[in-house]
Amino acid sequence: LKPKVDINADLGESYGAFKVGNDAAIMPHITSANIACGFHAGDPVTIDKTVKVAKKHNVAVGAHPGFPDLMGFGRREMQLTPDEVESYIIYQVSAIRGFAETAGLKLQHVKPHGAMYNMAMTDEKLSKAIANAVKKIDSKLIVFAMPKSALDAAAVDLGLKVAHEFFVDRNYNPDGSLVSRARPDAIVQNLKKTVDRTARAVCEGRITAINGKTVRLGEVHSVCVHGDTPSAVKIAEALKKGLITAGVEVKAVGSFI
Amino acid sequence: LKPKVDINADLGESYGAFKVGNDAAIMPHITSANIACGFHAGDPVTIDKTVKVAKKHNVAVGAHPGFPDLMGFGRREMQLTPDEVESYIIYQVSAIRGFAETAGLKLQHVKPHGAMYNMAMTDEKLSKAIANAVKKIDSKLIVFAMPKSALDAAAVDLGLKVAHEFFVDRNYNPDGSLVSRARPDAIVQNLKKTVDRTARAVCEGRITAINGKTVRLGEVHSVCVHGDTPSAVKIAEALKKGLITAGVEVKAVGSFI
Amino acid sequence: LKPKVDINADLGESYGAFKVGNDAAIMPHITSANIACGFHAGDPVTIDKTVKVAKKHNVAVGAHPGFPDLMGFGRREMQLTPDEVESYIIYQVSAIRGFAETAGLKLQHVKPHGAMYNMAMTDEKLSKAIANAVKKIDSKLIVFAMPKSALDAAAVDLGLKVAHEFFVDRNYNPDGSLVSRARPDAIVQNLKKTVDRTARAVCEGRITAINGKTVRLGEVHSVCVHGDTPSAVKIAEALKKGLITAGVEVKAVGSFI
Amino acid sequence: LKPKVDINADLGESYGAFKVGNDAAIMPHITSANIACGFHAGDPVTIDKTVKVAKKHNVAVGAHPGFPDLMGFGRREMQLTPDEVESYIIYQVSAIRGFAETAGLKLQHVKPHGAMYNMAMTDEKLSKAIANAVKKIDSKLIVFAMPKSALDAAAVDLGLKVAHEFFVDRNYNPDGSLVSRARPDAIVQNLKKTVDRTARAVCEGRITAINGKTVRLGEVHSVCVHGDTPSAVKIAEALKKGLITAGVEVKAVGSFI
């Protein structure tokens, strides 16, 4: 049996006249789009366009909800109550789902953004609130989460499907967490290395940590490429080719999870 | 056959710690709630609570989208492109619909708010964009509009159901438009008069204009009470009783239109 | 020598059509107004009006900057960099200062709002950033802070004047910190008790903690009453009278610190 | 006597992670920077950086206030009351002035942005409110305006200094107004032509309109280059050189008006 994997990217991060990323160029090389929902980025016109471009390229669409912090792009920790989190997720995911449905698409997944995603690595209350919201909206929505994260556990507890993510150009600590962006070695700069380690992560479920030790990731369902860096298109393109060459079937996670 | 009418009010207009209106007190006296969607008022926590209170009182829920102008409460004219309007409506209505569905309710209607509603009296481009958005989301949604307004025409053109509104405490010009709020006689202050003219509007389809002439309104499907004035609850209560006493059946517009 | 104290309240917390508090009613009973700056509350029209009402009542004006979180009224912790904090404070304080100066007033003080104030009890980085910003704007501005807080220390370090605050209706822990609002006994409900303990805090520099032990506060320069509760006006009025009766001179802190 | 002119550009239009323009590259070629104030663009961190870069390049700083419409970048008409306009201008200009002063600079000018600037061509109420606000803040601030515009008149009426602007790459109608951006010939594409007509506008006070007729502009005090186009730096550079070659002294408007 051929291994399968999804390639996801954060898209639709423009906001009115503020243009971010190169959505149209990256779409041919990915299979799932995480679309910003208006709280940390993504105005309605941008969302509408992004959903339509995704449809054109047969890319599955998901919601990418974040903290209500446009000035900080959702990258700053905020302490919210579980009720606030749940309502904010329902609001944002429902908005994206509306655009997906008017375009004739079904919403595939939900992936929290930025600080919310990072906090959901370990914050159980937050993770439970996110999972509760997703379940209330549609229990068939797939939650994107780091393997073994609090969000992974919370979603599984509620019977939701979880897509385990691998970050293609981020270095990992021996415990399976990401090397902090504050460190100079957070990012894997070499393109070939990025492709090779991703292929290994997908095929073998393990990678080499920053200290040389092997990290068991378990099954990887989706690999994340960044949409907002100048080299994003190049990475996504090389990655898709490299994975196919390595014998991996690249397709939207909703089709095989 | 008994005449039927819906009583609607704008609710869910709080925003975080900024509290507006008295939603819980007015709910027993209305049949449809127009719920603010987050652009001019209404944060997600407020929306969630408002939908739940509406459900408890068996009140039908609708979306009340407005301009993205929290500082001006959506009461200031903005010149948007049709694409912007369409996307802003899809975004806001979809968000409210998400909360309705998670509460087990079906969204009944869409009523534009404030300056958007006022501009849609005569602005055909704007009205067409609003109607387009509603049709894309769900062609069974009812559009609330002033009889003979541009929005009325645009919605009918697209085959959407339209609920004609009557404003219970606003004086009317001889041409069927509302007396401007800039004038001292814009509002009908007397409660009995408010009830009596509304009963006549519903039963006979006409009222007396500010100059004494009779205005033919045609069929009135929903009468609008304000949710944010101190006397709103009293007016709504008196109105419901008065209409029932006058032989009118008071029920949500989705049940009879 | 007569003891002197300032009475301060948070005002100007409306935001467009969202009305908060009763500024005009509380003004006669206070000597310093902390005016919201537009990030957590307070639109420019509200700021302008509040400054003018303060002037009319001979109340000194200060800036009350908060986190950029209108949806959460600045009451939710946010993790910002020192650069962000410094810039956000300069922006907000400068805006308020502009209104003060156009009204012919001199800005007297800066008091951080909500979660920012609470975090500045212990967060040294945040406190240093706040103090840096104040010093850059005008080294004669007085910083309002809890005695022994991180903000108190940071401001003193930079040579700024600090007004030590006492919260008139909040219960205190034995270590001089406030009893958490999450506890039912956070607030002193009795009006007479509120007045008596405040007079004692001002005259003797100590109060009785929640457990009966005496807490030494040191010198109290300003006592804080809330502007947004229904009973706020009554409390402020009783407090001013009670303090004067107890022999305290009630005047703006800038006149005696 | 050598003719003198100022070269201005709109800068500081980034917003948090949303990056706009190339401020550092354009600074060496201009003499006045119009800095976005946070309503249509420009967060406090961006403002702080922009002011410091301007200082480094000896560029005079001004405020570039706009409508509170981040989603529309201040380019959409909004109908505000004069009180709202006045307060919004005081707020924004004061904020920028705060950053200028903490950097040791004096604020030189105020130039309204986008739709506000366009509306101020003919809207007398709006223009009067803008001029009132500027005068209240500091009667020595220079107002940037189109010659013969409503804003020009309103500012002169209040005794304010006005810098007449010329738009270097916009075609003009025979009446001295700009050719609408909706038309394909709105922009002068040729760089040499842009420089030559600007030199003529500055030296002779006239240009050739789109229909070949001569337009008398009167004295031109400042010429506006765009900061957010890819070719902006090139245009600014060529313009400065071309003007100097034509015998024009290029310097900040505050030094000669």
Short mmCIF file of N, CA and C in Angstrom, two decimals, chain D residues 7-101:
data_model
loop_
_atom_site.label_atom_id
_atom_site.label_comp_id
_atom_site.label_asym_id
_atom_site.label_seq_id
_atom_site.Cartn_x
_atom_site.Cartn_y
_atom_site.Cartn_z
N ILE D 7 9.20 67.34 -1.83
CA ILE D 7 8.71 66.06 -2.38
C ILE D 7 8.13 65.25 -1.23
N ASN D 8 6.84 64.91 -1.34
CA ASN D 8 6.21 64.14 -0.25
C ASN D 8 5.75 62.77 -0.72
N ALA D 9 5.68 61.83 0.25
CA ALA D 9 5.18 60.49 -0.04
C ALA D 9 4.43 59.98 1.18
N ASP D 10 3.44 59.12 0.93
CA ASP D 10 2.69 58.47 2.01
C ASP D 10 3.49 57.29 2.51
N LEU D 11 3.85 57.29 3.78
CA LEU D 11 4.69 56.22 4.33
C LEU D 11 4.09 55.67 5.62
N GLY D 12 4.74 54.65 6.18
CA GLY D 12 4.25 54.06 7.42
C GLY D 12 2.91 53.39 7.24
N GLU D 13 2.69 52.82 6.06
CA GLU D 13 1.38 52.22 5.79
C GLU D 13 1.32 50.73 6.09
N SER D 14 2.34 50.19 6.71
CA SER D 14 2.25 48.80 7.16
C SER D 14 1.32 48.72 8.37
N TYR D 15 0.89 47.52 8.70
CA TYR D 15 0.04 47.33 9.88
C TYR D 15 0.41 45.98 10.49
N GLY D 16 1.19 46.03 11.55
CA GLY D 16 1.66 44.78 12.16
C GLY D 16 2.41 43.95 11.14
N ALA D 17 1.99 42.70 10.98
CA ALA D 17 2.67 41.81 10.05
C ALA D 17 2.34 42.10 8.60
N PHE D 18 1.37 42.98 8.36
CA PHE D 18 1.01 43.34 6.98
C PHE D 18 1.96 44.44 6.50
N LYS D 19 2.85 44.08 5.60
CA LYS D 19 3.88 45.03 5.18
C LYS D 19 3.49 45.72 3.88
N VAL D 20 3.60 47.03 3.88
CA VAL D 20 3.27 47.83 2.70
C VAL D 20 4.45 48.75 2.39
N GLY D 21 4.78 48.85 1.12
CA GLY D 21 5.76 49.83 0.67
C GLY D 21 7.18 49.51 1.09
N ASN D 22 8.05 50.45 0.80
CA ASN D 22 9.47 50.26 1.01
C ASN D 22 10.03 51.57 1.55
N ASP D 23 9.59 51.89 2.78
CA ASP D 23 9.86 53.20 3.36
C ASP D 23 11.34 53.56 3.38
N ALA D 24 12.17 52.62 3.79
CA ALA D 24 13.59 52.92 3.96
C ALA D 24 14.22 53.29 2.62
N ALA D 25 13.76 52.67 1.54
CA ALA D 25 14.37 52.93 0.23
C ALA D 25 13.94 54.26 -0.37
N ILE D 26 12.74 54.70 -0.03
CA ILE D 26 12.24 55.93 -0.65
C ILE D 26 12.68 57.18 0.12
N MET D 27 12.98 57.00 1.39
CA MET D 27 13.30 58.15 2.25
C MET D 27 14.40 59.07 1.70
N PRO D 28 15.51 58.50 1.12
CA PRO D 28 16.58 59.40 0.66
C PRO D 28 16.15 60.34 -0.45
N HIS D 29 15.02 60.06 -1.07
CA HIS D 29 14.63 60.83 -2.25
C HIS D 29 13.47 61.79 -2.01
N ILE D 30 13.00 61.89 -0.76
CA ILE D 30 11.89 62.79 -0.47
C ILE D 30 12.29 63.77 0.63
N THR D 31 11.45 64.77 0.85
CA THR D 31 11.74 65.75 1.89
C THR D 31 10.64 65.82 2.96
N SER D 32 9.45 65.25 2.67
CA SER D 32 8.38 65.21 3.67
C SER D 32 7.69 63.85 3.62
N ALA D 33 7.44 63.28 4.82
CA ALA D 33 6.76 61.98 4.91
C ALA D 33 5.39 62.17 5.54
N ASN D 34 4.36 61.66 4.84
CA ASN D 34 3.00 61.67 5.39
C ASN D 34 2.80 60.31 6.05
N ILE D 35 2.69 60.30 7.38
CA ILE D 35 2.72 59.03 8.10
C ILE D 35 1.31 58.61 8.53
N ALA D 36 0.92 57.40 8.09
CA ALA D 36 -0.40 56.84 8.44
C ALA D 36 -0.53 56.75 9.95
N CYS D 37 -1.74 56.99 10.45
CA CYS D 37 -1.96 57.24 11.88
C CYS D 37 -2.71 56.14 12.62
N GLY D 38 -2.95 55.00 11.98
CA GLY D 38 -3.58 53.91 12.70
C GLY D 38 -5.04 53.65 12.36
N PHE D 39 -5.67 54.55 11.64
CA PHE D 39 -7.09 54.35 11.34
C PHE D 39 -7.28 53.57 10.02
N HIS D 40 -6.56 53.97 8.99
CA HIS D 40 -6.66 53.23 7.72
C HIS D 40 -5.45 52.34 7.52
N ALA D 41 -4.38 52.59 8.28
CA ALA D 41 -3.11 51.84 8.18
C ALA D 41 -2.22 52.40 9.28
N GLY D 42 -1.09 51.69 9.54
CA GLY D 42 -0.12 52.24 10.48
C GLY D 42 -0.37 51.89 11.93
N ASP D 43 0.20 50.81 12.41
CA ASP D 43 0.12 50.51 13.84
C ASP D 43 1.21 51.30 14.57
N PRO D 44 1.15 51.40 15.89
CA PRO D 44 2.12 52.22 16.63
C PRO D 44 3.57 51.82 16.43
N VAL D 45 3.87 50.55 16.30
CA VAL D 45 5.26 50.13 16.09
C VAL D 45 5.75 50.64 14.74
N THR D 46 4.90 50.53 13.74
CA THR D 46 5.24 51.03 12.41
C THR D 46 5.45 52.55 12.43
N ILE D 47 4.57 53.25 13.12
CA ILE D 47 4.70 54.71 13.21
C ILE D 47 6.04 55.08 13.82
N ASP D 48 6.36 54.41 14.92
CA ASP D 48 7.61 54.70 15.62
C ASP D 48 8.82 54.49 14.71
N LYS D 49 8.82 53.35 14.00
CA LYS D 49 9.94 53.07 13.08
C LYS D 49 10.01 54.11 11.97
N THR D 50 8.87 54.45 11.41
CA THR D 50 8.84 55.37 10.27
C THR D 50 9.36 56.74 10.66
N VAL D 51 8.94 57.21 11.83
CA VAL D 51 9.42 58.51 12.31
C VAL D 51 10.94 58.47 12.48
N LYS D 52 11.45 57.36 13.01
CA LYS D 52 12.90 57.29 13.22
C LYS D 52 13.68 57.23 11.91
N VAL D 53 13.15 56.50 10.93
CA VAL D 53 13.80 56.45 9.62
C VAL D 53 13.76 57.83 8.96
N ALA D 54 12.64 58.51 9.11
CA ALA D 54 12.53 59.87 8.55
C ALA D 54 13.57 60.78 9.17
N LYS D 55 13.70 60.68 10.49
CA LYS D 55 14.68 61.53 11.18
C LYS D 55 16.10 61.26 10.64
N LYS D 56 16.42 60.00 10.48
CA LYS D 56 17.74 59.60 10.00
C LYS D 56 18.04 60.23 8.64
N HIS D 57 17.00 60.34 7.81
CA HIS D 57 17.21 60.89 6.46
C HIS D 57 16.88 62.37 6.39
N ASN D 58 16.67 62.97 7.55
CA ASN D 58 16.40 64.40 7.59
C ASN D 58 15.12 64.78 6.82
N VAL D 59 14.16 63.87 6.86
CA VAL D 59 12.88 64.08 6.19
C VAL D 59 11.88 64.63 7.20
N ALA D 60 11.16 65.70 6.84
CA ALA D 60 10.16 66.27 7.74
C ALA D 60 8.96 65.33 7.85
N VAL D 61 8.36 65.29 9.04
CA VAL D 61 7.24 64.36 9.24
C VAL D 61 5.92 65.09 9.38
N GLY D 62 4.90 64.45 8.81
CA GLY D 62 3.54 64.96 8.91
C GLY D 62 2.58 63.82 9.20
N ALA D 63 1.38 64.18 9.62
CA ALA D 63 0.35 63.17 9.89
C ALA D 63 -0.50 62.96 8.65
N HIS D 64 -0.91 61.72 8.45
CA HIS D 64 -1.69 61.35 7.27
C HIS D 64 -2.97 60.65 7.75
N PRO D 65 -3.87 61.42 8.36
CA PRO D 65 -5.05 60.80 8.97
C PRO D 65 -6.06 60.36 7.92
N GLY D 66 -6.83 59.31 8.25
CA GLY D 66 -7.82 58.78 7.32
C GLY D 66 -9.09 58.36 8.02
N PHE D 67 -9.99 57.81 7.27
CA PHE D 67 -11.23 57.29 7.86
C PHE D 67 -10.93 56.02 8.66
N PRO D 68 -11.76 55.74 9.67
CA PRO D 68 -11.55 54.52 10.48
C PRO D 68 -12.02 53.29 9.69
N ASP D 69 -11.24 52.90 8.72
CA ASP D 69 -11.64 51.84 7.79
C ASP D 69 -10.42 51.06 7.34
N LEU D 70 -9.93 50.24 8.23
CA LEU D 70 -8.74 49.44 7.96
C LEU D 70 -9.00 48.45 6.83
N MET D 71 -10.22 47.89 6.82
CA MET D 71 -10.58 46.89 5.81
C MET D 71 -10.59 47.50 4.41
N GLY D 72 -10.83 48.80 4.34
CA GLY D 72 -10.89 49.47 3.03
C GLY D 72 -9.74 50.43 2.81
N PHE D 73 -8.74 50.41 3.71
CA PHE D 73 -7.54 51.24 3.60
C PHE D 73 -7.91 52.72 3.48
N GLY D 74 -9.03 53.10 4.07
CA GLY D 74 -9.42 54.51 4.05
C GLY D 74 -9.77 55.05 2.67
N ARG D 75 -10.00 54.14 1.74
CA ARG D 75 -10.25 54.59 0.36
C ARG D 75 -11.74 54.66 0.03
N ARG D 76 -12.59 54.37 1.01
CA ARG D 76 -14.02 54.36 0.75
C ARG D 76 -14.68 55.54 1.44
N GLU D 77 -15.55 56.20 0.71
CA GLU D 77 -16.23 57.36 1.30
C GLU D 77 -17.05 56.93 2.51
N MET D 78 -16.98 57.74 3.57
CA MET D 78 -17.83 57.55 4.74
C MET D 78 -18.47 58.89 5.06
N GLN D 79 -19.72 58.86 5.45
CA GLN D 79 -20.41 60.08 5.81
C GLN D 79 -20.33 60.28 7.31
N LEU D 80 -19.47 61.20 7.73
CA LEU D 80 -19.29 61.46 9.17
C LEU D 80 -19.83 62.84 9.50
N THR D 81 -20.15 63.06 10.75
CA THR D 81 -20.52 64.40 11.19
C THR D 81 -19.26 65.23 11.36
N PRO D 82 -19.38 66.57 11.30
CA PRO D 82 -18.20 67.41 11.53
C PRO D 82 -17.55 67.12 12.89
N ASP D 83 -18.35 66.86 13.92
CA ASP D 83 -17.77 66.53 15.23
C ASP D 83 -16.92 65.27 15.16
N GLU D 84 -17.42 64.28 14.45
CA GLU D 84 -16.65 63.04 14.32
C GLU D 84 -15.33 63.30 13.59
N VAL D 85 -15.41 64.03 12.46
CA VAL D 85 -14.20 64.32 11.70
C VAL D 85 -13.19 65.06 12.56
N GLU D 86 -13.66 66.08 13.24
CA GLU D 86 -12.75 66.90 14.04
C GLU D 86 -12.05 66.04 15.11
N SER D 87 -12.84 65.23 15.80
CA SER D 87 -12.24 64.39 16.84
C SER D 87 -11.30 63.34 16.26
N TYR D 88 -11.67 62.75 15.12
CA TYR D 88 -10.81 61.73 14.51
C TYR D 88 -9.47 62.33 14.07
N ILE D 89 -9.53 63.58 13.61
CA ILE D 89 -8.29 64.23 13.18
C ILE D 89 -7.42 64.58 14.39
N ILE D 90 -8.04 65.12 15.42
CA ILE D 90 -7.27 65.47 16.62
C ILE D 90 -6.59 64.22 17.18
N TYR D 91 -7.35 63.14 17.23
CA TYR D 91 -6.82 61.88 17.77
C TYR D 91 -5.59 61.42 16.97
N GLN D 92 -5.77 61.32 15.67
CA GLN D 92 -4.71 60.76 14.82
C GLN D 92 -3.48 61.66 14.75
N VAL D 93 -3.71 62.95 14.58
CA VAL D 93 -2.57 63.87 14.46
C VAL D 93 -1.81 63.93 15.78
N SER D 94 -2.55 63.92 16.89
CA SER D 94 -1.88 63.97 18.20
C SER D 94 -1.02 62.73 18.43
N ALA D 95 -1.52 61.58 17.99
CA ALA D 95 -0.75 60.35 18.15
C ALA D 95 0.58 60.44 17.39
N ILE D 96 0.51 60.87 16.14
CA ILE D 96 1.74 61.00 15.34
C ILE D 96 2.67 62.05 15.95
N ARG D 97 2.08 63.15 16.38
CA ARG D 97 2.88 64.21 16.99
C ARG D 97 3.64 63.69 18.20
N GLY D 98 2.98 62.79 18.95
CA GLY D 98 3.66 62.20 20.11
C GLY D 98 4.92 61.46 19.71
N PHE D 99 4.83 60.68 18.64
CA PHE D 99 6.02 59.95 18.18
C PHE D 99 7.08 60.90 17.64
N ALA D 100 6.63 61.93 16.93
CA ALA D 100 7.59 62.91 16.40
C ALA D 100 8.35 63.55 17.56
N GLU D 101 7.62 63.97 18.58
CA GLU D 101 8.27 64.67 19.68
C GLU D 101 9.19 63.76 20.48
#
